[in-house]
Short mmCIF file of C-alpha atoms in Angstrom, two decimals:
data_model
loop_
_atom_site.label_atom_id
_atom_site.label_comp_id
_atom_site.label_asym_id
_atom_site.label_seq_id
_atom_site.Cartn_x
_atom_site.Cartn_y
_atom_site.Cartn_z
CA MET A 1 151.54 90.99 71.78
CA PHE A 2 148.59 92.11 73.93
CA GLN A 3 148.24 95.23 71.79
CA LYS A 4 147.78 93.13 68.63
CA ILE A 5 145.14 90.94 70.29
CA ALA A 6 143.30 94.02 71.56
CA ASN A 7 143.39 95.59 68.07
CA VAL A 8 142.00 92.42 66.44
CA LEU A 9 139.22 92.16 69.04
CA SER A 10 138.41 95.83 68.51
CA ILE A 11 138.09 95.34 64.75
CA VAL A 12 135.96 92.23 65.20
CA SER A 13 133.74 94.07 67.66
CA PHE A 14 133.35 96.99 65.24
CA LEU A 15 132.39 94.64 62.41
CA MET A 16 129.81 92.87 64.57
CA VAL A 17 128.23 96.13 65.72
CA THR A 18 128.03 97.55 62.20
CA SER A 19 126.54 94.31 60.86
CA VAL A 20 123.87 94.27 63.58
CA ILE A 21 122.99 97.91 62.94
CA GLY A 22 122.98 97.40 59.17
CA GLY A 23 120.86 94.26 59.43
CA GLY A 24 118.38 96.01 61.70
CA TYR A 25 118.10 98.94 59.32
CA MET A 26 117.62 96.71 56.29
CA GLY A 27 115.05 94.62 58.16
CA TYR A 28 113.13 97.74 59.16
CA LYS A 29 113.17 99.04 55.60
CA TYR A 30 111.88 95.70 54.29
CA VAL A 31 109.10 95.41 56.86
CA THR A 32 107.87 98.94 56.15
CA SER A 33 108.07 98.57 52.35
CA GLU A 34 105.05 98.31 50.05
CA GLN A 35 106.36 94.99 48.72
CA PHE A 36 106.16 93.43 52.19
CA LYS A 37 102.69 94.88 52.78
CA SER A 38 101.34 93.48 49.51
CA LYS A 39 102.94 90.08 50.18
CA LEU A 40 101.40 89.98 53.65
CA MET A 41 97.97 91.05 52.34
CA LYS A 42 98.04 88.29 49.71
CA GLU A 43 98.86 85.75 52.40
CA VAL A 44 96.08 86.97 54.71
CA MET A 45 93.49 87.22 51.94
CA GLY A 46 94.38 83.73 50.75
CA ASN A 47 93.71 82.34 54.22
CA VAL A 48 90.57 84.39 54.83
CA SER A 49 89.00 83.69 51.43
CA GLY A 50 88.93 79.98 52.24
CA LEU A 51 86.90 80.71 55.38
CA LEU A 52 84.39 83.15 53.87
CA PRO A 53 82.29 80.72 51.78
CA ASN A 54 81.57 78.62 54.87
CA VAL A 55 80.37 81.66 56.79
CA LEU A 56 78.20 82.96 53.95
CA ASP A 57 76.53 79.57 53.46
CA GLN A 58 74.91 79.91 56.85
CA GLY A 59 73.16 83.06 55.64
CA LEU A 60 72.48 86.34 57.30
CA PRO A 61 69.75 86.75 59.92
CA LYS A 62 66.44 88.25 58.80
CA MET A 63 66.27 90.60 61.74
CA THR A 64 68.57 91.56 64.55
CA GLY A 65 67.85 92.86 67.99
CA PRO A 66 68.21 96.46 69.16
CA SER A 67 71.68 97.91 69.36
CA LEU A 68 71.24 98.65 73.07
CA PRO A 69 69.01 96.80 75.49
CA THR A 70 65.96 98.84 76.28
CA THR A 71 64.37 98.64 79.70
CA LYS A 72 61.84 100.84 81.38
CA LEU A 73 63.14 103.03 84.16
CA PRO A 74 61.33 102.78 87.50
CA LYS A 75 59.14 105.76 88.35
CA PHE A 76 59.65 107.44 91.70
#
């Protein structure tokens, strides 16, 4: 009787492990696919494009400051 229970639990355990490994593999393949990348880019671009007109309405500055602050070095 115990042998039958142990065999059933072993089979159930095997099925669970293979399903987790298979699901992980399929999930990895989907996340790294071009289809997922294009879907994600469409989602991001849709959200960003709504924000861009508000930023561009403010306009760009006529002149910006220097890239690094310039100070005179003390003379010794």
